[in-house]
XYZ file of C-alpha atoms in Angstrom:
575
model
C 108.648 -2.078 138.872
C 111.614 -1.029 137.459
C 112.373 2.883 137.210
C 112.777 3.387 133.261
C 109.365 0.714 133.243
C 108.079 3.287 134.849
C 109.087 5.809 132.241
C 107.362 4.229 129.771
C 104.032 3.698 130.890
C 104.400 6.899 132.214
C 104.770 8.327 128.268
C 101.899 5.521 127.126
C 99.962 7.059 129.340
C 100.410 10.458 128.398
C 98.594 9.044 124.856
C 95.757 8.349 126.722
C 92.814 10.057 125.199
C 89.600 11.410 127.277
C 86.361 12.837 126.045
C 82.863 12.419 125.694
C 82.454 10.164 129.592
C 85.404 7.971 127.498
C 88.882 7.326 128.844
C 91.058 5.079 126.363
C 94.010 3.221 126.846
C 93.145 1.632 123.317
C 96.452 -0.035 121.592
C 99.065 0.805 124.131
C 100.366 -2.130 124.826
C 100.929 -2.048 128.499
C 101.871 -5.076 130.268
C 99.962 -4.856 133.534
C 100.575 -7.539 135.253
C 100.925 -6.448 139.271
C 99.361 -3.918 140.923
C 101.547 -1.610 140.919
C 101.976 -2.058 137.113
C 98.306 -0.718 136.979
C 98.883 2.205 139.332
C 99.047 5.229 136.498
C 95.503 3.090 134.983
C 93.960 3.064 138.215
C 94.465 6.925 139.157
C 93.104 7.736 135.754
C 89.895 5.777 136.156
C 89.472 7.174 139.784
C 89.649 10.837 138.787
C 87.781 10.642 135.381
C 84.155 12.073 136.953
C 81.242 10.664 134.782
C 83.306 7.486 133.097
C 80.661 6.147 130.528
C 82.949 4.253 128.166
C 86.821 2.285 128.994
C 88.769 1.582 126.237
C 91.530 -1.173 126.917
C 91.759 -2.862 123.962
C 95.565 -3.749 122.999
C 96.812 -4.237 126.358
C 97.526 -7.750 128.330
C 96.174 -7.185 131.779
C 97.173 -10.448 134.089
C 94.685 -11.655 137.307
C 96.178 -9.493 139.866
C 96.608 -6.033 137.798
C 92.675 -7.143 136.931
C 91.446 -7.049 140.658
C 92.997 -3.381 141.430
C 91.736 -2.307 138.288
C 88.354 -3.892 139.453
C 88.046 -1.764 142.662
C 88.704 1.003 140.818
C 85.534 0.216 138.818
C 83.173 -0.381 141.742
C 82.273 3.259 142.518
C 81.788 3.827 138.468
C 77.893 3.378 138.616
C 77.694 5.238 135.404
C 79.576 3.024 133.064
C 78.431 2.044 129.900
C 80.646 0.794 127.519
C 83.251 -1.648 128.191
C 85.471 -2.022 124.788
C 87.107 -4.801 126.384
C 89.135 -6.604 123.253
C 92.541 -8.022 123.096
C 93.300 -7.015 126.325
C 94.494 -10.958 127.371
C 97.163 -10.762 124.828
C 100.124 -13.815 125.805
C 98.244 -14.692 128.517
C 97.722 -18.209 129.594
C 93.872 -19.340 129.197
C 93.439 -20.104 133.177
C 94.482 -16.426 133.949
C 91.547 -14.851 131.766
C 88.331 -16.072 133.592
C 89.803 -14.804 137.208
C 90.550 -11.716 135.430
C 86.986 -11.568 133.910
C 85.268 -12.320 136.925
C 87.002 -9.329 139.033
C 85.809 -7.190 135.924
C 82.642 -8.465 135.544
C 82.033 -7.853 139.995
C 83.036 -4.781 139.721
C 80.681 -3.552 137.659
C 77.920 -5.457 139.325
C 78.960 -3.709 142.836
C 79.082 -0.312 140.592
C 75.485 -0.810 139.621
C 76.681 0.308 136.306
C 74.013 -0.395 133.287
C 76.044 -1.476 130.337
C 74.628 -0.890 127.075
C 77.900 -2.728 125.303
C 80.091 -5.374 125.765
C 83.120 -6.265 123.799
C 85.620 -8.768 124.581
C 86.744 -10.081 121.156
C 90.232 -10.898 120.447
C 90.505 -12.434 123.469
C 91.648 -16.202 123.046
C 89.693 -17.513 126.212
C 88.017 -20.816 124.728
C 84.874 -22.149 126.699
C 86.113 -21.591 130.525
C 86.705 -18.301 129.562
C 82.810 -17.423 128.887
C 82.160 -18.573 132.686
C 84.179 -15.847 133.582
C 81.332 -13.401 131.969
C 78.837 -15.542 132.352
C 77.625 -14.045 136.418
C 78.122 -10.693 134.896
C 75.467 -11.638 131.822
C 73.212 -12.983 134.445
C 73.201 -9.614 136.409
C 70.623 -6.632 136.301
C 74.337 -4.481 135.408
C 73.340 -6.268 131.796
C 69.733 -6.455 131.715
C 70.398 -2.869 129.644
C 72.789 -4.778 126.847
C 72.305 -3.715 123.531
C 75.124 -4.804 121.912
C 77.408 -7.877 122.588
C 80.585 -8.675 121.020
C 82.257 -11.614 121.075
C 84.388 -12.388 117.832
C 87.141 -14.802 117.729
C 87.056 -16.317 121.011
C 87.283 -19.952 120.800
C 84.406 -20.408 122.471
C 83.317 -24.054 120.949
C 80.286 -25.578 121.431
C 80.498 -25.557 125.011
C 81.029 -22.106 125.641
C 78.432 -21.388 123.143
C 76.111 -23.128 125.206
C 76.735 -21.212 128.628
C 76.806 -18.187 126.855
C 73.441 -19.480 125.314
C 71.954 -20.173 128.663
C 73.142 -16.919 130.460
C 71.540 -14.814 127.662
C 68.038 -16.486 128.561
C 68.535 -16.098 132.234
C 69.274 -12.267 131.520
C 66.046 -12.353 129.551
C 63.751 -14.170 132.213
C 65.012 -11.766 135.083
C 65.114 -8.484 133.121
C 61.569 -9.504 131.791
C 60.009 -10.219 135.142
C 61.223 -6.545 136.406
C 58.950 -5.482 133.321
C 62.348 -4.150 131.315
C 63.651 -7.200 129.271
C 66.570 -7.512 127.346
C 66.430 -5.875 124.263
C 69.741 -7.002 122.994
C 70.124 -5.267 119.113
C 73.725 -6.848 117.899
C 75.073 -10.006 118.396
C 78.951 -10.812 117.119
C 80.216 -13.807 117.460
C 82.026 -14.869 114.283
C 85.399 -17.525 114.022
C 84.327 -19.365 117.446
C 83.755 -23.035 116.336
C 80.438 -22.887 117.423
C 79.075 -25.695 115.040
C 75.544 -27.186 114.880
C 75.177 -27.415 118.571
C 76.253 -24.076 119.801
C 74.781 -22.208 117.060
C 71.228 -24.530 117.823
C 71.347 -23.624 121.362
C 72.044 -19.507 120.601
C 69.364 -19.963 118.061
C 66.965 -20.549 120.900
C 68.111 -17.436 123.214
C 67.881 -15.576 120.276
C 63.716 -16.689 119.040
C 63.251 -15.620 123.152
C 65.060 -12.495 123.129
C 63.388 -11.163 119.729
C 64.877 -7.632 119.249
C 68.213 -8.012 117.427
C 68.914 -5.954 114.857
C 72.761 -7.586 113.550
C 73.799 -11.047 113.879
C 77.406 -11.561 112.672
C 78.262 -15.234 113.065
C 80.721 -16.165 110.464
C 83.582 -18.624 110.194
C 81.729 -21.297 112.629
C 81.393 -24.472 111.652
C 77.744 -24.327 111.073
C 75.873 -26.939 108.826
C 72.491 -26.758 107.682
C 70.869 -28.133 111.410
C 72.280 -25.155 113.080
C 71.327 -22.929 109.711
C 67.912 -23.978 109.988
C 67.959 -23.010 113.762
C 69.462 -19.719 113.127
C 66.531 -18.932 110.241
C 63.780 -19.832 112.644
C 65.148 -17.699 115.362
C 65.490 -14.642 112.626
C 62.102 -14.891 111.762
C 60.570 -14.101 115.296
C 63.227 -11.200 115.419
C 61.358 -8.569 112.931
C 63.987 -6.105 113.182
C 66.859 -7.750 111.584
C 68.700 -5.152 109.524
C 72.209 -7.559 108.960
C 72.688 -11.271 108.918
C 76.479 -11.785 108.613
C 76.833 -15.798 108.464
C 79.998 -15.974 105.635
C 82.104 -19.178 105.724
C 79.088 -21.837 107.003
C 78.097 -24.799 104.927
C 74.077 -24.336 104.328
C 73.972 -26.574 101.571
C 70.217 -26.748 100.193
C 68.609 -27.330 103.222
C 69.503 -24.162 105.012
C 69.355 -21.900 102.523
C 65.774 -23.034 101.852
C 65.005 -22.531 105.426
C 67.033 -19.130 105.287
C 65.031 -17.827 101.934
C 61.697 -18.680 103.851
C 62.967 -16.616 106.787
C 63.721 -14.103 104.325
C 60.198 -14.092 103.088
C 59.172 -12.807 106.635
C 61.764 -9.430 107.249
C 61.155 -6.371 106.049
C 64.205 -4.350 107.413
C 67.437 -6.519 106.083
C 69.627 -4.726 104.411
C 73.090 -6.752 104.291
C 73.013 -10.315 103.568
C 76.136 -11.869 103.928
C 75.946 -15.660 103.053
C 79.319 -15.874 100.869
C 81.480 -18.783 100.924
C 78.253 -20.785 102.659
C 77.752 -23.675 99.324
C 74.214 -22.226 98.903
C 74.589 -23.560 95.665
C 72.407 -23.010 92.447
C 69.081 -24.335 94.296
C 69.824 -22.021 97.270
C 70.790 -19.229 95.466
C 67.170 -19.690 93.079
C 65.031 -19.854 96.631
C 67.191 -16.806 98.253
C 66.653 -14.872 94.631
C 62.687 -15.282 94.986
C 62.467 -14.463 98.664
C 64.826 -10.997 97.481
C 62.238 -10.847 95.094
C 59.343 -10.812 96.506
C 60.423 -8.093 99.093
C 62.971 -6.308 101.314
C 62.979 -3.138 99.686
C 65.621 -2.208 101.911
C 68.015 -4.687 100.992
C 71.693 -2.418 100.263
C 74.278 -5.693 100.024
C 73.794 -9.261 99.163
C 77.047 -11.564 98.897
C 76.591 -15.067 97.157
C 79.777 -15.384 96.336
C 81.919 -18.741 96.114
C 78.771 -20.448 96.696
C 78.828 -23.175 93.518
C 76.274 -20.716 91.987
C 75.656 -21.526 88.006
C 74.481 -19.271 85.274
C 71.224 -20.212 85.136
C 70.515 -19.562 89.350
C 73.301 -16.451 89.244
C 70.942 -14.858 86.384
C 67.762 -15.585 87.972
C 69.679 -13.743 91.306
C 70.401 -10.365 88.761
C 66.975 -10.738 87.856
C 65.737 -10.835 91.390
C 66.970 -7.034 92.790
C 65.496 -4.791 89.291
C 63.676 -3.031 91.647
C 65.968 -2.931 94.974
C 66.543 0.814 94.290
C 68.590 0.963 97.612
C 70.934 -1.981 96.519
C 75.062 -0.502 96.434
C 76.292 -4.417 96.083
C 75.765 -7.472 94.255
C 78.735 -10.028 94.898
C 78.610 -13.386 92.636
C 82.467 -13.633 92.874
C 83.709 -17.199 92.630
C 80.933 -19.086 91.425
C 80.541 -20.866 88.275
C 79.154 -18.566 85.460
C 81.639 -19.118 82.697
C 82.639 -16.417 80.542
C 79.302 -15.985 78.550
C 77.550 -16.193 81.713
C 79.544 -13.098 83.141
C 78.744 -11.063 80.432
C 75.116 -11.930 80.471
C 75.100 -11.174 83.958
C 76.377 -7.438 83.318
C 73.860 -7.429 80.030
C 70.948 -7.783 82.968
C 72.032 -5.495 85.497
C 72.622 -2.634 82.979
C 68.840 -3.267 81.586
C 67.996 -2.052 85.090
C 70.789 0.892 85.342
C 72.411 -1.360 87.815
C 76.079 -1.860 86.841
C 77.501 -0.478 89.152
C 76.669 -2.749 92.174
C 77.864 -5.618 90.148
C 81.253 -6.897 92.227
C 84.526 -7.901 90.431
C 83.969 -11.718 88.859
C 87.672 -12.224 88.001
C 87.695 -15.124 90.631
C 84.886 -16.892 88.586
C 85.495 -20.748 88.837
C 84.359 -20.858 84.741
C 80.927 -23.239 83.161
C 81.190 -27.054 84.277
C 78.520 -29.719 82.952
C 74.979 -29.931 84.556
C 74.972 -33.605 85.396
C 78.647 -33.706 86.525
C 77.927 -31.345 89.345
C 74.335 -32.255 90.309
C 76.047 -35.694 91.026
C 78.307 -34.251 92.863
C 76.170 -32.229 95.037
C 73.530 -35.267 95.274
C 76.665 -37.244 96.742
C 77.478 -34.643 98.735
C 73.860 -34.312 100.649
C 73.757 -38.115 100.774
C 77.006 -37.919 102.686
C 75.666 -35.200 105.073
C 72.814 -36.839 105.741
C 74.522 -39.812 107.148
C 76.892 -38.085 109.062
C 73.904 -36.360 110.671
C 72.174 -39.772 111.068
C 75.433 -41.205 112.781
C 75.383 -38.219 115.661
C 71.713 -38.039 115.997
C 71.937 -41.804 116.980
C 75.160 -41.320 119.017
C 73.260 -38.234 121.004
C 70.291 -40.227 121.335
C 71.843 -43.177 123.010
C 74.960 -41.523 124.696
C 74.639 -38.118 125.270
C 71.226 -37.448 127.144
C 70.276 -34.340 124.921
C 66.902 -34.097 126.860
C 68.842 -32.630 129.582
C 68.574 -29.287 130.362
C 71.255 -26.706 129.427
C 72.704 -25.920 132.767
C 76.332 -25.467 132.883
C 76.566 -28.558 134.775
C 75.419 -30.575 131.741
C 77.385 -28.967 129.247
C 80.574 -29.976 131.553
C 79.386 -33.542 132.338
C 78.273 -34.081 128.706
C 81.846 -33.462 127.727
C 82.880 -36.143 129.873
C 80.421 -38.778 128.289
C 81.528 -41.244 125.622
C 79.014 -42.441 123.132
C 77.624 -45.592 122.570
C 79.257 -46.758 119.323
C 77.522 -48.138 116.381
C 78.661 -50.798 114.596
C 82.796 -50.705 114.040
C 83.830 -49.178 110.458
C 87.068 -50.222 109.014
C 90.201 -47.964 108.919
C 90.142 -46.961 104.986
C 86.683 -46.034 104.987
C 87.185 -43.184 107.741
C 90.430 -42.230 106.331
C 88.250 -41.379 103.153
C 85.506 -40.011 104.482
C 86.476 -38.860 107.880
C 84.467 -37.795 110.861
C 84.279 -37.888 114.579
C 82.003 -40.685 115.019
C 83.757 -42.731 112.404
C 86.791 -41.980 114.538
C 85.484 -43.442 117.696
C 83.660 -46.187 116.031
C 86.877 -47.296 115.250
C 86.889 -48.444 118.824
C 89.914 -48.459 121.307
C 92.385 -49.719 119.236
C 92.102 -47.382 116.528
C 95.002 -45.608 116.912
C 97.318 -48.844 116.968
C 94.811 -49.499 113.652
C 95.817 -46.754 111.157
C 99.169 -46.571 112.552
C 99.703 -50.402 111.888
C 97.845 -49.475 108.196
C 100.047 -46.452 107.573
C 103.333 -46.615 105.759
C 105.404 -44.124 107.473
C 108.160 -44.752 105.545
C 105.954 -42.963 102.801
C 106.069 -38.768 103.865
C 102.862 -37.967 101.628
C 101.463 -40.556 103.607
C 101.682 -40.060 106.899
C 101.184 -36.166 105.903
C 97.668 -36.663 104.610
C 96.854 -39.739 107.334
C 97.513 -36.780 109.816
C 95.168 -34.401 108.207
C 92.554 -36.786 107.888
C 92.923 -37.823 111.784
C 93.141 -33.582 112.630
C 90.191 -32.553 110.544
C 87.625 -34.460 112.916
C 88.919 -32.423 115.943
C 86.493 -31.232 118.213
C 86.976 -30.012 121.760
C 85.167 -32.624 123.466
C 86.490 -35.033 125.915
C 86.084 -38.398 123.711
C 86.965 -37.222 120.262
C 89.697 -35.335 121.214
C 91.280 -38.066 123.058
C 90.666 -40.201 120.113
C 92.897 -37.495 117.801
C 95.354 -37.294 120.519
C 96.299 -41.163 121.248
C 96.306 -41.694 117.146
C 98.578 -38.939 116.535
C 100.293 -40.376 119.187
C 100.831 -43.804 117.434
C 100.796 -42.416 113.966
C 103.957 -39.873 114.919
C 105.661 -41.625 116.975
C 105.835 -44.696 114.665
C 106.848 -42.241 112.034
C 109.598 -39.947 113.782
C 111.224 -43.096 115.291
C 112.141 -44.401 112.299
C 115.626 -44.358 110.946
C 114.150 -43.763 107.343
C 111.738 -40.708 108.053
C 112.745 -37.783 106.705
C 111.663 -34.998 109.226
C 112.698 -32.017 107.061
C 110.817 -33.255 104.279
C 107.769 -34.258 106.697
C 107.384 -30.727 107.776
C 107.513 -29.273 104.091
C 104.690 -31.375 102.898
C 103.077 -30.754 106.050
C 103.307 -26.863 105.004
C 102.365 -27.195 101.490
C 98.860 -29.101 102.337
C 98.185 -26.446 105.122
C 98.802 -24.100 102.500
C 101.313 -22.033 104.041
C 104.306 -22.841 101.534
C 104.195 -22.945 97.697
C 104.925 -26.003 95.513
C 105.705 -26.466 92.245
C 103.056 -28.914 92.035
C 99.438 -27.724 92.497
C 98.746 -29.138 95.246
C 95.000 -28.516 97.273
C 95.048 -27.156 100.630
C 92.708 -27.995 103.223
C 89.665 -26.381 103.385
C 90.165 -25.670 107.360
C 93.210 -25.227 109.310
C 91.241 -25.642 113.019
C 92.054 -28.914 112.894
C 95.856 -29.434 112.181
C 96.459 -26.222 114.128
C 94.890 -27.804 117.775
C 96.702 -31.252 116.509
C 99.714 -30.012 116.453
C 99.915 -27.764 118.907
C 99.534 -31.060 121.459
C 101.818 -32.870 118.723
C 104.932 -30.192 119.299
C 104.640 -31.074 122.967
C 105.473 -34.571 122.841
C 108.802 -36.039 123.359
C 108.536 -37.878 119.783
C 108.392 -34.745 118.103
C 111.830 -32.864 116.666
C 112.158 -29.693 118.351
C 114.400 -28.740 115.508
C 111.312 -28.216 113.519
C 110.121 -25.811 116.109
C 111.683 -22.985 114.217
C 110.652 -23.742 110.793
C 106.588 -24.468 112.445
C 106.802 -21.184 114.455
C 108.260 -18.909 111.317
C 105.277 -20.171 109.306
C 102.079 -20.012 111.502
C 103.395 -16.573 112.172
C 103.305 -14.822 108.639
C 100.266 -13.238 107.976
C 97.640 -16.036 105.935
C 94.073 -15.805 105.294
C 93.270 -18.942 106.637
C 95.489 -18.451 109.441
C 93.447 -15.809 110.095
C 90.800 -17.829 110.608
C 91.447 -19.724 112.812
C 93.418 -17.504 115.281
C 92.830 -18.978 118.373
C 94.491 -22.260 117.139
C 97.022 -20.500 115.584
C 97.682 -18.384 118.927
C 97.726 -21.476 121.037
C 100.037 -23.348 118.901
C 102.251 -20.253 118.926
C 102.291 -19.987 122.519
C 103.143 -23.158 123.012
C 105.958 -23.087 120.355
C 107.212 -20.073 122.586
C 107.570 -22.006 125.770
C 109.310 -24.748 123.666
């Protein structure tokens, strides 16, 4: 290490604050990637008597600056706290479980007894939670109380180890008469979707003590809803359920309100942005109704809530004397509907709780919008159809959850039903329409596409991206058609890249138009598409710049999805 590097984690160090058993490195921004690099971190754990908590969030620490740190570690039996976020920060995905793992041994060796866990931030994906997942398994986390794991990229898969290590913790804690008693669970913005939310839903009915779930911004329909609300109701102590940005649709929020029925200690409910809609919101208003007394914050908001079900919610919390929020942003209440809102809430001296409505989406017609919403269940019942068959005749789900399975059922392809043509998954796309399709279908919509037409082959890409999943067939399937679809497009003298890549922009809603113009609802998608798309020799590295200037400006959905957007950026780096 160079002398004046040296220096300067000399004076980061010098920041470093102790007290109360906690020694913090938090937001430094070392770079420790040898072991010498970690020398100044290393001395400090070893002569910190009594270390309960380490702070080294905001760092990047690389595999071999992880191992020294790790011996370190292995005489700190009294350890508690590991605030272990954003500490992988620009490192490549296969150095992070190595890294874990030397963590995670250390502290096993210690016979430390954590209480929490936190390694959000850290863009690890689904390999990444086998790096933890020994450490989860070991009496060092039969004392877990709290485990934190927000915007990892987990994906189903890793949402299934992590699923199954949490119920091995439970059977061995439990059979030395002390089991888990794990109180809050975070795991929002990890793609979790029906499956990995299903198979946490189980862990969670066994483990029966948490107290916070925060699992928003996952992917979750109204199977892995339902799942969730079973597993709440066998877990009595639930003070917050944090599930913003799912789709419950009527089903799950029916199975939700009846869950709801059966707490007594909530007191946030987060279900904004989650299409409860107007039958949701009524069966969600009578479960408030009927009881938690407790209750402090309830968020409906942009949930295609109308008057009629937003008033009967107003009605619902007169006597929720410890209610501070109300939040029916978004919806559909119209401006009479607003004000009759406020009318009911200041009949109970409730104003104040009342949330801004300026984002209100305004009255539509009755029997346009129940048509709508019929359609829209009919749809996502068929789609659920499609993979239940596709499971039941492909994927084995009787199998247990080892981590075995969850590999080899990656590797699987489904049995496909019968073929669909080309323009009916274009306009309604999914994953099993995709590989219905068969083999040829990314010679299919290329041949169907005219890619002399930007707008086009813009919106045939996002169609092809939003079905994205990280699983072995369906990704393949997005990867050989965006294959076909580009490379037909980019290789022809009459394609105007420049103008591609502003479209592209505009729909991902990253750059303004003149014309109003919808974004998509997810980025997820586009963001894993391209970032194999930018890699391939078809693609225009001169649009590298104008990609990477973009994705990197701050953006709510962006934020989103920031493990897509920090791959893609990554890999626009090494461009």
């Amino acid at each position: 290490m160079a002398s004046e590097d040296i220096t300067k984690l000399a004076e980061s160090l010098a920041k470093t604050k102790v007290g109360g058993g906690q020694l913090s490195f938090k937001g430094q921004s070392l770079k420790l990637n040898t072991a010498e690099d970690a020398e100044e971190v290393i001395k400090q754990i070893e002569e910190f008597d009594g270390l309960e908590a380490l702070r080294l969030e905001g760092n990047t620490v690389g595999v071999e600056a992880a191992k020294v740190i790790a011996k370190a570690l292995e005489k700190k039996s009294e350890l508690k706290r590991c605030h272990w976020s954003d500490m992988f920060t620009g490192r490549l995905r296969s150095e992070i479980p190595p890294a874990l793992i030397s963590l995670g041994d250390a502290l096993i060796t210690a016979g430390a007894q954590l209480v929490e866990l936190d390694l959000s931030d850290n863009a690890f994906g689904p390999d990444g939670v086998r790096g933890f997942e020994a450490l989860l398994k070991s009496p060092t986390c039969y004392t877990l109380q709290e485990l934190k794991l927000n915007n990892c990229g987990m994906g189903i898969g890793g949402g299934k180890i992590l699923a199954a290590a949490l119920k091995e913790c439970h059977r061995k804690s439990s059979a030395q008469g002390k089991p888990l008693a794990l109180k809050i669970f975070v795991a929002g913005r990890n793609r979790l979707e029906n499956d990995g939310a299903t198979a946490l839903a189980e862990a969670f009915g066994i483990i029966g003590t948490l107290e916070e779930v925060h699992m928003p911004q996952n992917g979750i329909n109204h199977p892995g809803i339902t799942a969730l609300a079973q597993a709440f109701a066998i877990n009595p102590l639930l003070k917050v359920i944090n599930l913003n940005d799912n789709t419950f649709t009527e089903k799950g929020a029916l199975a939700m309100a009846e869950t709801l029925k059966a707490l007594r200690q909530v007191e946030v409910i987060n279900f904004g942005d989650c299409l409860v809609r107007s039958k949701g919101a009524v069966a969600i208003a009578d479960a408030v109704k009927e009881g938690l007394h407790k209750l402090k914050e309830l968020n409906l908001s942009f949930c295609e809530i109308k008057r009629d079900a937003a008033l009967t919610v107003a009605e619902a919390i007169e006597d929720k004397t410890e209610l501070e929020k109300l939040d029916l942003n978004g919806n559909s209440l119209g401006e009479e509907g607003c004000e009759q809102l406020q009318e009911i809430l200041e009949g109970f001296n409730m104003a104040a709780v009342l949330g801004s409505l300026s984002d209100d989406e305004g009255e539509e017609e009755d029997d346009e919008e129940e048509e709508e919403e019929d359609e829209d269940e009919e749809e996502e019942e068929e789609e659920e159809e499609q993979q239940q068959q596709l499971k039941e005749r492909g994927q084995g789900e009787q199998e247990s959850l080892t981590p075995k399975n969850i590999i080899d059922s990656q590797d699987s392809t489904p049995v496909p039903s019968p073929p669909v043509d080309v323009a009916t998954f274009l306009a309604f796309p999914s994953p099993e329409k995709l590989l219905r399709l068969g083999p040829k279908c990314s010679v299919l919509i290329a041949q169907q596409t005219d890619t002399s037409d930007v707008e086009k082959v813009v919106t045939t890409l996002l169609r092809i991206s939003s079905v994205f999943k990280d699983e072995a067939p369906v990704k393949t399937a997005v990867h050989e058609t965006t294959d076909a679809l580009m490379r037909k497009a980019f290789t022809s003298p009459t394609f105007n890249s420049d103008e591609f890549i502003t479209s592209l922009l505009i729909h991902m809603g990253l750059l303004k138009s003149e014309e109003k113009v919808k974004a998509v609802p997810s980025l997820y998608g586009i963001l894993m598409t391209l970032n194999y798309m930018v890699q391939q020799d078809y693609f225009p590295k001169s649009l590298a710049p104008v990609l990477s200037a973009f994705v990197t400006k701050p953006n709510r959905a962006l934020d989103s999805c920031s493990f897509a957007r920090h791959m893609l950026l990554q890999t626009l780096h090494q461009l």
